[in-house]
Coordinates of C-alpha atoms and ligand atoms in Angstrom, one line a residue:
X1 CA -71.2 289.3 202.3
X2 CA -68.7 286.9 200.6
X3 CA -65.4 288.2 199.4
X4 CA -64.3 288.0 195.8
X5 CA -60.6 288.2 194.6
X6 CA -58.8 287.6 191.3
X7 CA -55.4 288.3 189.9
X8 CA -54.3 288.2 186.3
X9 CA -50.7 288.2 185.1
X10 CA -49.3 287.7 188.5
X11 CA -45.7 288.8 188.1
X12 CA -44.3 286.2 190.5
X13 CA -46.3 283.3 188.9
X14 CA -47.6 282.7 192.5
X15 CA -51.2 283.6 191.7
X16 CA -52.5 281.2 194.3
X17 CA -50.5 282.8 197.1
X18 CA -51.4 286.3 195.9
X19 CA -55.1 285.2 195.9
X20 CA -54.8 283.7 199.4
X21 CA -53.2 286.9 200.7
X22 CA -56.1 288.9 199.1
X23 CA -58.7 286.6 200.6
X24 CA -57.1 287.1 204.0
X25 CA -57.8 290.8 203.6
X26 CA -61.4 290.1 202.7
X27 CA -62.1 287.5 205.3
X28 CA -64.3 290.0 207.2
X29 CA -66.9 289.6 204.5
X30 CA -67.5 285.9 205.3
X31 CA -65.6 283.1 207.0
X32 CA -67.6 280.0 206.6
X33 CA -65.2 278.6 203.9
X34 CA -62.6 279.7 201.3
X35 CA -61.4 278.5 198.0
X36 CA -59.2 279.2 195.1
X37 CA -59.2 278.2 191.4
X38 CA -56.1 278.5 189.3
X39 CA -54.9 277.7 185.8
X40 CA -51.5 276.0 186.3
X41 CA -48.7 277.2 184.0
X42 CA -48.9 275.3 180.7
X43 CA -52.3 273.8 181.5
X44 CA -55.8 274.4 180.2
X45 CA -57.7 272.8 183.1
X46 CA -58.7 274.6 186.2
X47 CA -57.2 273.4 189.5
X48 CA -59.2 273.9 192.7
X49 CA -58.6 274.1 196.4
X50 CA -61.5 274.6 198.9
X51 CA -61.7 274.4 202.7
X52 CA -64.4 274.9 205.3
X53 CA -63.5 277.4 208.1
X54 CA -61.5 280.6 208.5
X55 CA -58.4 281.3 206.4
X56 CA -56.4 282.3 209.4
X57 CA -52.8 281.0 208.9
X58 CA -53.8 278.8 205.9
X59 CA -51.3 278.0 203.1
X60 CA -52.2 276.8 199.6
X61 CA -50.7 273.8 197.9
X62 CA -51.8 274.9 194.4
X63 CA -49.0 274.9 191.8
X64 CA -47.5 277.9 190.0
X65 CA -49.7 280.0 187.7
X66 CA -50.3 283.6 186.8
X67 CA -54.1 283.7 186.9
X68 CA -56.4 282.8 189.7
X69 CA -59.7 283.6 191.4
X70 CA -60.7 283.1 195.1
X71 CA -63.6 283.5 197.4
X72 CA -64.4 283.7 201.1
X73 CA -68.0 282.6 201.8
X74 CA -70.8 283.7 204.1
X75 CA -73.2 280.8 203.5
X76 CA -76.8 281.5 202.2
X77 CA -77.8 278.5 199.9
X78 CA -76.3 275.2 201.0
X79 CA -74.6 274.3 204.3
X80 CA -71.0 275.1 205.3
X81 CA -69.2 272.2 203.5
X82 CA -66.2 271.9 201.2
X83 CA -68.5 271.0 198.3
X84 CA -70.5 274.2 198.8
X85 CA -67.4 276.4 199.1
X86 CA -66.6 278.5 196.0
X87 CA -65.3 278.5 193.3
X88 CA -67.7 276.2 191.4
X89 CA -66.9 274.5 188.1
X90 CA -68.7 273.6 184.9
X91 CA -68.9 269.9 183.8
X92 CA -65.6 270.2 181.8
X93 CA -63.7 272.0 184.5
X94 CA -62.9 274.8 182.1
X95 CA -64.9 277.5 183.8
X96 CA -64.7 278.5 187.5
X97 CA -67.2 280.8 189.2
X98 CA -67.1 282.9 192.3
X99 CA -70.2 284.8 193.4
X100 CA -71.4 287.3 196.0
X101 CA -75.2 287.6 196.2
X102 CA -78.2 285.4 195.7
X103 CA -79.5 284.0 192.5
X104 CA -83.2 284.1 193.3
X105 CA -84.2 282.1 190.2
X106 CA -81.6 279.4 190.6
X107 CA -84.0 276.5 191.0
X108 CA -85.6 277.2 187.6
X109 CA -82.2 277.5 185.9
X110 CA -81.0 274.3 187.6
X111 CA -84.0 272.3 186.4
X112 CA -83.4 273.5 182.8
X113 CA -79.7 272.6 183.0
X114 CA -80.3 269.2 184.5
X115 CA -82.6 268.5 181.6
X116 CA -79.7 269.4 179.3
X117 CA -77.5 266.8 181.1
X118 CA -75.5 269.0 183.5
X119 CA -74.3 267.4 186.7
X120 CA -74.3 269.4 189.9
X121 CA -71.9 268.8 192.8
X122 CA -73.2 271.4 195.3
X123 CA -76.4 272.6 196.9
X124 CA -75.5 276.3 196.1
X125 CA -77.3 278.8 193.8
X126 CA -73.9 279.7 192.5
X127 CA -73.1 276.5 190.6
X128 CA -75.9 277.1 188.1
X129 CA -73.9 280.1 186.8
X130 CA -70.9 277.9 185.8
X131 CA -73.1 275.4 184.0
X132 CA -75.3 278.1 182.3
X133 CA -72.1 279.7 180.9
X134 CA -70.9 276.3 179.8
X135 CA -74.2 275.7 178.0
X136 CA -74.2 279.1 176.3
X137 CA -70.6 279.1 175.4
X138 CA -71.3 276.0 173.1
X139 CA -72.6 278.5 170.5
X140 CA -71.1 281.9 171.4
X141 CA -67.9 283.5 172.6
X142 CA -67.3 283.3 176.3
X143 CA -67.8 287.0 177.1
X144 CA -71.2 287.0 175.4
X145 CA -72.1 283.7 177.2
X146 CA -71.1 285.3 180.6
X147 CA -73.0 288.6 179.9
X148 CA -76.1 286.7 178.8
X149 CA -76.0 284.4 181.8
X150 CA -75.5 287.3 184.1
X151 CA -78.5 289.1 182.6
X152 CA -80.7 286.1 183.2
X153 CA -80.0 286.0 186.9
X154 CA -82.6 287.6 189.2
X155 CA -81.3 289.2 192.4
X156 CA -78.3 291.4 193.5
X157 CA -75.2 289.7 192.4
X158 CA -71.5 290.1 191.6
X159 CA -69.7 287.3 189.8
X160 CA -66.2 286.5 188.7
X161 CA -65.4 283.9 186.1
X162 CA -62.1 282.2 185.3
X163 CA -62.1 280.9 181.8
X164 CA -59.2 278.5 181.1
X165 CA -59.6 278.6 177.3
X166 CA -59.0 282.3 176.9
X167 CA -57.0 282.6 180.1
X168 CA -59.2 285.6 181.2
X169 CA -61.3 286.7 184.1
X170 CA -64.7 288.1 183.4
X171 CA -66.7 289.8 186.1
X172 CA -70.1 291.5 186.3
X173 CA -71.8 293.6 188.9
X174 CA -75.4 294.2 189.8
X175 CA -76.0 295.2 193.3
X176 CA -73.0 293.6 195.0
X177 CA -69.7 295.5 195.1
X178 CA -66.7 294.9 192.8
X179 CA -63.6 296.9 192.2
X180 CA -60.8 296.5 189.7
X181 CA -57.2 297.3 190.6
X182 CA -54.8 298.3 187.8
X183 CA -51.2 297.6 188.8
X184 CA -47.9 297.6 186.8
X185 CA -48.7 295.0 184.2
X186 CA -50.8 293.0 186.7
X187 CA -54.6 293.3 187.3
X188 CA -56.8 292.6 190.2
X189 CA -60.5 292.2 191.1
X190 CA -61.8 292.5 194.6
X191 CA -65.0 293.0 196.6
X192 CA -63.1 295.8 198.4
X193 CA -59.9 297.8 197.8
X194 CA -57.8 296.4 200.8
X195 CA -57.6 293.1 199.0
X196 CA -55.0 294.4 196.6
X197 CA -53.9 297.7 198.1
X198 CA -50.4 296.4 198.7
X199 CA -50.0 296.2 194.9
X200 CA -52.0 299.2 193.6
X201 CA -54.1 302.1 194.7
X202 CA -55.4 302.7 191.1
X203 CA -59.0 301.5 190.9
X204 CA -62.1 301.5 188.9
X205 CA -65.3 300.9 191.0
X206 CA -67.8 298.9 188.9
X207 CA -71.3 300.4 188.5
X208 CA -74.3 298.2 188.4
X209 CA -74.7 296.8 184.9
X210 CA -70.9 296.9 184.2
X211 CA -68.6 294.1 183.4
X212 CA -64.8 293.8 183.0
X213 CA -62.6 291.4 181.1
X214 CA -59.1 291.0 182.5
X215 CA -56.3 289.2 180.7
X216 CA -52.6 289.6 180.3
X217 CA -53.1 292.5 177.9
X218 CA -55.1 294.6 180.3
X219 CA -58.6 295.5 181.5
X220 CA -61.6 296.2 179.3
X221 CA -64.9 297.6 180.6
X222 CA -68.3 296.8 179.1
X223 CA -72.0 297.5 179.5
X224 CA -73.5 294.1 180.3
X225 CA -76.8 294.7 178.6
X226 CA -75.5 296.0 175.2
X227 CA -72.1 294.3 175.3
X228 CA -70.6 297.7 174.2
X229 CA -67.1 298.7 175.4
X230 CA -66.9 301.7 177.8
X231 CA -64.1 303.9 179.1
X232 CA -62.6 302.9 182.5
X233 CA -62.7 305.6 185.1
X234 CA -59.5 305.0 187.1
X235 CA -59.0 306.8 190.4
X236 CA -56.0 306.9 192.6
X237 CA -57.0 306.4 196.2
X238 CA -55.2 308.1 199.1
X239 CA -55.3 304.9 201.2
X240 CA -52.1 303.5 202.6
X241 CA -51.5 299.8 203.2
X242 CA -51.0 300.5 206.9
X243 CA -54.7 301.5 207.0
X244 CA -55.6 297.9 206.1
X245 CA -53.0 296.3 208.5
X246 CA -53.1 295.7 212.2
X247 CA -50.1 298.0 212.8
X248 CA -48.9 296.2 215.9
X249 CA -52.3 295.7 217.5
X250 CA -53.4 292.1 218.2
X251 CA -56.7 292.7 216.4
X252 CA -58.2 295.1 213.9
X253 CA -61.0 295.8 216.4
X254 CA -58.6 297.2 219.0
X255 CA -56.7 299.2 216.4
X256 CA -59.9 300.7 215.0
X257 CA -61.2 301.6 218.5
X258 CA -57.9 303.5 219.2
X259 CA -58.0 305.2 215.8
X260 CA -61.1 307.0 216.8
X261 CA -59.2 309.9 218.4
X262 CA -57.8 310.6 215.0
X263 CA -60.8 309.7 212.8
X264 CA -63.0 312.0 214.9
X265 CA -60.5 314.8 214.8
X266 CA -60.5 314.6 211.0
X267 CA -64.3 315.0 210.8
X268 CA -64.0 318.6 212.0
X269 CA -62.4 319.6 208.7
X270 CA -64.3 317.4 206.3
X271 CA -67.5 318.0 204.3
X272 CA -68.1 321.7 205.4
X273 CA -69.3 322.6 201.9
X274 CA -71.8 319.8 201.8
X275 CA -72.8 320.2 205.4
X276 CA -73.7 323.9 204.8
X277 CA -75.6 323.0 201.6
X278 CA -77.7 320.4 203.6
X279 CA -78.2 322.8 206.5
X280 CA -79.6 325.3 204.0
X281 CA -82.1 322.7 202.7
X282 CA -83.1 321.9 206.2
X283 CA -83.7 325.6 207.0
X284 CA -85.8 325.8 203.8
X285 CA -88.3 323.6 205.7
X286 CA -87.4 320.2 204.2
X287 CA -88.5 317.3 206.3
X288 CA -85.6 315.3 207.8
X289 CA -85.7 311.5 207.8
X290 CA -82.8 309.4 209.0
X291 CA -82.2 305.7 208.3
X292 CA -79.7 302.9 208.5
X293 CA -79.4 299.4 209.8
X294 CA -77.8 298.0 213.0
X295 CA -75.3 300.4 214.4
X296 CA -76.1 302.9 211.6
X297 CA -79.7 303.0 212.8
X298 CA -78.6 303.8 216.3
X299 CA -76.5 306.5 214.9
X300 CA -79.6 307.8 213.1
X301 CA -81.5 307.7 216.4
X302 CA -78.7 309.7 218.2
X303 CA -78.9 312.1 215.2
X304 CA -82.6 312.6 216.0
X305 CA -81.7 313.7 219.5
X306 CA -79.0 316.1 218.2
X307 CA -81.4 317.5 215.7
X308 CA -84.0 318.1 218.5
X309 CA -81.4 319.9 220.5
X310 CA -80.9 322.2 217.5
X311 CA -84.6 322.8 217.3
X312 CA -85.2 320.6 214.3
X313 CA -87.8 317.9 214.0
X314 CA -86.7 314.6 212.4
X315 CA -87.9 311.1 212.0
X316 CA -85.9 307.9 212.2
X317 CA -86.9 304.6 210.6
X318 CA -84.7 301.5 210.6
X319 CA -84.1 300.9 206.9
X320 CA -85.5 297.4 207.2
X321 CA -88.8 298.6 208.6
X322 CA -89.3 301.7 206.4
X323 CA -91.8 300.4 203.9
X324 CA -95.1 301.1 205.8
X325 CA -93.9 304.7 206.1
X326 CA -92.9 305.4 202.6
X327 CA -96.0 307.5 201.8
X328 CA -94.6 310.1 204.2
X329 CA -91.4 310.5 202.1
X330 CA -91.7 312.9 199.3
X331 CA -89.9 315.6 197.3
X332 CA -89.8 317.8 200.5
X333 CA -87.9 315.1 202.3
X334 CA -84.2 315.2 203.0
X335 CA -83.5 311.4 203.3
X336 CA -80.3 310.9 205.3
X337 CA -79.0 307.4 204.9
X338 CA -76.2 306.2 207.1
X339 CA -74.0 303.3 206.2
X340 CA -70.4 302.2 206.7
X341 CA -70.3 300.1 203.6
X342 CA -72.8 301.9 201.4
X343 CA -73.8 298.4 200.2
X344 CA -76.3 297.2 202.9
X345 CA -79.2 295.8 200.9
X346 CA -81.9 297.0 203.3
X347 CA -80.5 300.5 203.3
X348 CA -80.2 300.6 199.5
X349 CA -83.7 299.4 199.1
X350 CA -84.9 302.2 201.4
X351 CA -82.8 304.8 199.6
X352 CA -84.1 303.7 196.2
X353 CA -87.7 303.8 197.3
X354 CA -87.2 307.3 198.8
X355 CA -85.6 308.4 195.6
X356 CA -88.5 307.2 193.6
X357 CA -90.7 309.3 195.8
X358 CA -88.6 312.3 194.9
X359 CA -86.7 312.7 198.2
X360 CA -83.2 314.3 198.3
X361 CA -80.8 311.5 199.2
X362 CA -77.9 312.3 201.5
X363 CA -75.4 309.5 202.1
X364 CA -73.3 309.4 205.2
X365 CA -70.8 306.7 204.2
X366 CA -67.3 305.5 205.0
X367 CA -66.3 303.0 202.3
X368 CA -65.4 304.5 198.9
X369 CA -67.2 304.0 195.6
X370 CA -70.2 302.4 197.1
X371 CA -73.7 302.0 195.5
X372 CA -75.2 304.3 198.1
X373 CA -72.6 307.0 197.4
X374 CA -73.3 306.8 193.7
X375 CA -77.1 307.1 194.1
X376 CA -77.0 309.9 196.6
X377 CA -77.6 313.5 195.7
X378 CA -75.2 314.7 198.4
X379 CA -72.4 312.6 199.9
X380 CA -70.9 313.1 203.3
X381 CA -67.7 311.0 203.2
X382 CA -66.8 310.3 206.8
X383 CA -63.2 309.3 206.0
X384 CA -62.5 306.8 208.8
X385 CA -60.5 304.6 206.4
X386 CA -60.9 300.9 205.8
X387 CA -62.9 299.4 208.7
X388 CA -61.8 295.7 208.7
X389 CA -63.2 294.4 212.0
X390 CA -66.8 293.2 211.3
X391 CA -68.0 295.1 214.3
X392 CA -68.4 298.8 213.5
X393 CA -66.5 301.3 215.7
X394 CA -64.6 304.1 214.1
X395 CA -67.1 304.4 211.2
X396 CA -69.9 304.7 213.6
X397 CA -68.3 307.5 215.6
X398 CA -67.2 309.3 212.5
X399 CA -70.8 309.2 211.2
X400 CA -72.1 310.4 214.6
X401 CA -69.7 313.3 214.6
X402 CA -70.8 314.1 211.0
X403 CA -74.4 314.2 212.0
X404 CA -73.6 316.3 215.0
X405 CA -71.9 318.9 212.8
X406 CA -74.9 318.8 210.5
X407 CA -77.2 319.7 213.3
X408 CA -74.9 322.5 214.5
X409 CA -74.8 323.8 210.9
X410 CA -78.6 323.8 210.8
X411 CA -78.5 326.0 213.9
X412 CA -75.9 328.2 212.1
X413 CA -73.3 327.2 214.7
X414 CA -71.0 325.0 212.5
X415 CA -67.8 326.7 213.9
X416 CA -68.8 325.9 217.4
X417 CA -69.6 322.3 216.5
X418 CA -66.2 321.9 214.8
X419 CA -64.4 323.3 217.9
X420 CA -66.3 320.8 220.1
X421 CA -65.4 317.9 217.9
X422 CA -61.8 318.9 218.0
X423 CA -62.0 319.1 221.8
X424 CA -63.6 315.7 221.9
X425 CA -60.7 314.2 219.9
X426 CA -58.2 315.7 222.3
X427 CA -60.0 314.5 225.4
X428 CA -60.3 311.0 224.0
X429 CA -56.5 311.0 223.5
X430 CA -56.0 311.9 227.1
X431 CA -58.5 309.5 228.4
X432 CA -57.6 306.3 226.4
X433 CA -54.7 305.5 228.7
X434 CA -53.5 302.2 230.3
X435 CA -55.2 303.0 233.7
X436 CA -58.6 303.1 231.9
X437 CA -57.8 299.8 230.1
X438 CA -56.7 298.1 233.4
X439 CA -60.0 299.1 234.9
X440 CA -62.1 297.9 232.0
X441 CA -60.3 294.5 232.0
X442 CA -61.1 294.2 235.7
X443 CA -64.8 294.9 235.0
X444 CA -64.8 292.5 232.0
X445 CA -63.3 289.7 234.1
X446 CA -66.0 290.2 236.7
X447 CA -68.7 289.7 234.0
X448 CA -67.1 286.9 232.0
X449 CA -69.4 284.1 233.4
X450 CA -72.6 286.1 233.4
X451 CA -75.6 285.2 231.2
X452 CA -77.2 288.6 231.1
X453 CA -76.4 292.2 231.6
X454 CA -78.8 295.2 231.4
X455 CA -78.2 298.8 230.4
X456 CA -80.1 302.0 230.8
X457 CA -79.8 305.4 229.3
X458 CA -81.9 308.4 228.9
X459 CA -82.1 311.0 226.1
X460 CA -78.8 311.0 224.1
X461 CA -77.6 308.1 226.4
X462 CA -80.5 306.0 225.2
X463 CA -79.2 305.4 221.6
X464 CA -75.8 305.3 223.2
X465 CA -76.9 302.4 225.4
X466 CA -78.4 300.6 222.3
X467 CA -75.0 300.9 220.6
X468 CA -73.1 299.9 223.7
X469 CA -75.2 296.8 224.1
X470 CA -74.8 295.8 220.5
X471 CA -71.0 296.0 220.8
X472 CA -71.2 293.6 223.9
X473 CA -73.5 291.2 222.1
X474 CA -71.6 291.1 218.9
X475 CA -68.1 290.8 220.3
X476 CA -68.7 288.6 223.4
X477 CA -72.0 286.8 222.7
X478 CA -73.2 287.9 226.1
X479 CA -76.8 288.9 226.3
X480 CA -76.8 292.6 226.9
X481 CA -80.2 294.3 226.9
X482 CA -80.6 298.1 226.8
X483 CA -83.7 300.0 228.0
X484 CA -84.7 303.6 228.0
X485 CA -84.3 304.4 231.8
X486 CA -87.9 305.4 232.1
X487 CA -89.1 302.0 230.8
X488 CA -87.9 300.0 233.8
X489 CA -90.9 300.6 236.0
X490 CA -93.2 299.6 233.2
X491 CA -92.2 295.9 233.3
X492 CA -88.5 295.2 232.7
X493 CA -87.5 295.7 236.3
X494 CA -88.7 292.1 237.0
X495 CA -85.5 290.9 235.4
X496 CA -83.3 292.5 238.2
X497 CA -82.2 290.2 241.0
X498 CA -79.4 290.3 243.6
X499 CA -76.1 290.9 241.8
X500 CA -77.6 291.4 238.3
X501 CA -75.1 293.6 236.4
X502 CA -76.7 296.9 235.3
X503 CA -74.8 299.5 233.4
X504 CA -76.1 303.1 233.7
X505 CA -75.0 305.4 230.9
X506 CA -75.2 309.0 231.9
X507 CA -74.0 312.5 231.1
X508 CA -74.1 315.7 233.2
X509 CA -77.2 316.8 231.3
X510 CA -80.9 317.5 231.9
X511 CA -81.6 313.7 232.2
X512 CA -79.0 313.1 234.9
X513 CA -81.3 313.2 237.9
X514 CA -83.9 311.0 236.3
X515 CA -81.4 308.4 235.2
X516 CA -79.9 308.3 238.6
X517 CA -83.3 307.8 240.2
X518 CA -83.8 304.8 237.7
X519 CA -80.3 303.6 238.9
X520 CA -81.6 303.8 242.5
X521 CA -84.6 301.6 241.5
X522 CA -82.2 299.0 240.1
X523 CA -80.1 299.2 243.2
X524 CA -83.1 298.8 245.5
X525 CA -83.7 295.4 243.7
X526 CA -80.2 294.3 244.4
X527 CA -78.6 295.1 241.0
X528 CA -74.9 295.7 240.7
X529 CA -74.8 299.3 239.4
X530 CA -71.9 300.2 237.1
X531 CA -72.0 303.8 236.1
X532 CA -70.5 305.0 232.8
X533 CA -70.4 308.7 233.3
X534 CA -68.2 311.8 233.9
X535 CA -69.2 311.9 237.6
X536 CA -69.5 309.7 240.6
X537 CA -72.8 309.1 242.3
X538 CA -74.0 307.3 245.4
X539 CA -76.3 305.3 243.2
X540 CA -73.3 303.7 241.4
X541 CA -71.5 300.7 243.1
X542 CA -68.7 301.5 240.8
X543 CA -68.0 303.9 238.0
X544 CA -66.1 303.9 234.7
X545 CA -65.3 307.6 234.4
X546 CA -65.6 309.2 231.0
X547 CA -64.6 312.8 230.1
X548 CA -67.2 315.6 230.7
X549 CA -68.0 316.8 227.2
X550 CA -71.6 318.0 227.4
X551 CA -73.7 316.4 224.7
X552 CA -70.6 314.7 223.2
X553 CA -70.1 312.6 226.4
X554 CA -72.0 309.9 224.6
X555 CA -68.9 309.3 222.4
X556 CA -66.6 308.1 225.3
X557 CA -69.6 306.4 226.9
X558 CA -70.0 304.3 223.7
X559 CA -66.3 303.7 223.4
X560 CA -66.4 302.1 226.9
X561 CA -68.9 299.6 225.3
X562 CA -66.6 298.9 222.4
X563 CA -63.6 298.2 224.7
X564 CA -65.6 296.2 227.2
X565 CA -67.0 294.1 224.3
X566 CA -63.5 293.5 223.0
X567 CA -62.1 292.4 226.4
X568 CA -65.2 290.3 227.3
X569 CA -65.0 288.7 223.8
X570 CA -61.3 287.8 224.3
X571 CA -62.1 286.4 227.8
X572 CA -65.1 284.3 226.5
X573 CA -63.1 282.9 223.5
X574 CA -64.7 284.8 220.7
X575 CA -62.8 286.2 217.7
X576 CA -62.9 290.0 218.1
X577 CA -62.5 290.6 214.4
X578 CA -64.8 288.0 213.1
X579 CA -67.8 287.2 215.4
X580 CA -69.7 284.1 214.6
X581 CA -72.5 284.2 212.0
X582 CA -71.8 287.8 211.0
X583 CA -70.4 289.4 207.9
X584 CA -69.3 292.9 207.4
X585 CA -71.4 294.1 204.5
X586 CA -74.9 292.7 204.5
X587 CA -75.7 292.7 200.8
X588 CA -78.7 290.4 201.1
X589 CA -82.3 291.3 202.2
Ligands
F6R1 C1 -72.6 296.6 214.1 C2 -72.5 296.5 212.7 C3 -73.8 296.4 211.9 C4 -73.8 297.4 210.8 C5 -75.0 297.2 209.9 C6 -75.1 298.2 208.8 O1 -71.3 296.6 214.7 O2 -71.5 296.5 212.1 O3 -74.9 296.5 212.7 O4 -73.8 298.7 211.4 O5 -75.0 295.9 209.3 O6 -74.0 298.2 208.0 P1 -73.6 299.4 207.1 O7 -73.2 300.5 208.1 O8 -72.4 299.0 206.3 O9 -74.8 299.8 206.3

C-alpha cells in the first residue's frame, strides 16, 4: 500500500522524470494520488508537484534537478485530495516526506507540534513526520533527527525524507517494504524493485530497524536504534526489465494470465530440496496449518484438499481470523504461510504469533526479500516474477502448484507430482488459444449487464470457485457469489430465478455426479447453467471446456475465471490492472 520512490544523483538531471517513471511502475501499490518533491539545480528549497488520480500518462512540469522523491498513495488518513497527497513538507519547506504505513500515535504528536507553533496543511498522519524532524533538527544533525523521529512512531511504517540542506535522502523501515538500488553512480529507493529495474538490478532489501542515507557520494546503511553504521548486503537479482513491462499485451493482467503456462512449468524444478525437507517434517507427525489472506487463503484451502488426498490432515485459518485458534499452534506445528508479497500485515501478524508459539514457519512467497521470507524457517520461492496487476493470477497458481508438490512429496511421490505439473503446463499452452478466448468474450458479453452471478463447486472445485468468484468481483465489480455445491439446498437456492447465470465448476472426479445433480437443481429453478469442466453434460446449457488433468483440472478451471474477469472488467469499464479501492500489497491491519 502506497509506493515510495527516490533517486539521487540522477545522471540526466531529470530526477523528476525519473521519479515519475518509477512511480508509474509502482502505481499498483496505490492510485488515489501521486506527488513528487525535487531540489531544483542550484536551489535549497524543495519544489512540489501533487495530483489526485492515477498517474497514467501524466507528465511533470518540475524543473531540472538530480535528487527527488515521489509517492503514489492509497489513502488511509485524510480524503483523496491534492493537499493530502504526499510528499508533505515542514514549515520551512526544507524537508519533504513520503510514507507507507500508518502512524498510530499521530494525533498525540500533532498536538505537541501545534503547541510548538507548527502549521499543518493536510489531514494526514504523515505530515507530523516532516514537522517532528524539523523540530528535532533544530538541535541535532538531520540523520539523528530522522532516526529519533522514526523511533517515536508507533505502527508499521516506511519513510523517505528529502533534506534540501544536505541534499540527501534518508529512509527508514519498520514493517513496510523498502529496497535500495545501487546503479552506476546513481542511487535509488523503492517500495519494490521494478521501480528502478531499468537502471539497476543490484539491490539491498532493508530489514526492519534499518535506515539508509543516500547522497551523491553513495549509500550508507544504519541501525535506526543505535545509529551505528552497518554493512550493505548487495544482491544481484536475475529479473529482467521485460518481466516488469507489458511486453505487447494491453494490460499486465492479461500478460500475467498468459505467463502462467511458463511460471507453472518452472515450479516443477524449483524448491525440491526444501520441499523434501518439509515433507520429512510432515511425516515426523508435525501438525500442518495453512494460512494467508484473500486469494492466498483460497490457495491454502485448496492445499488442504490436496493434503487430504495425500492422506495428511491439515487445518486452514484465514490469517485475519487466526487469533482465537492460536492456542492450537505450537512447536509441533508446521505453519505454512502463503503470500505473493510477503508483506501482508495480517499474514505477518499471524506468522509472528505462530513463531512466538514455537511453530516452524514455512513461507510460500513470490516477491523477493520480503519480511515473511526473512522471518520464515523454510522458504519456498515460487518464482513467478514481478506480479504487477493488483489482482493475483500467476503468483496464485505458482503457489498452488508448489503446495501440490509438497503434498505429493509428503506421499513420497514428488517425481510423479513434478511430471503432472509439467504436463499441466503443456496442456495449458495447447488450450490457451484464440478459439477459447473468442468463446470467453462471447460469454462475458452475455453477462455484462447482470447484477449477480452464482458459482458452485465441490471438493477441490470449491476453493477453485472461491478464487474464480474473487477474480470476477475484483476485475469487473460484478457480484459473483460462490457456494459449496451441497449448500444450495440449505438456503441459497432461493436466489435462483429464470435466467440467473450459474457457473458450475467441475472435474472428472469423485464429486462429479453430486455437482451435476446440484447443477440439475439450479436448472430446475430456471438458472442458466454454464459448465466449466473437461466434459459436456446435459445439465449444462453451455460449457467452457477445460483440459482433463485429474486433480489439476482446477488450474484451468480457475484460469477461466481470471480471463472472464478480465474481459468482463473491460466491458464494464473497469481498469483491469488497477481495480477501484484496492492496492497490491495490504500492509495495514
Ligand atoms: C486477489 C488478491 C488479494 C491477495 C491478498 C493477499 O487477487 O490479490 O486477495 O491475495 O491481499 O496478498 P498477498 O498474497 O500479497 O499476501
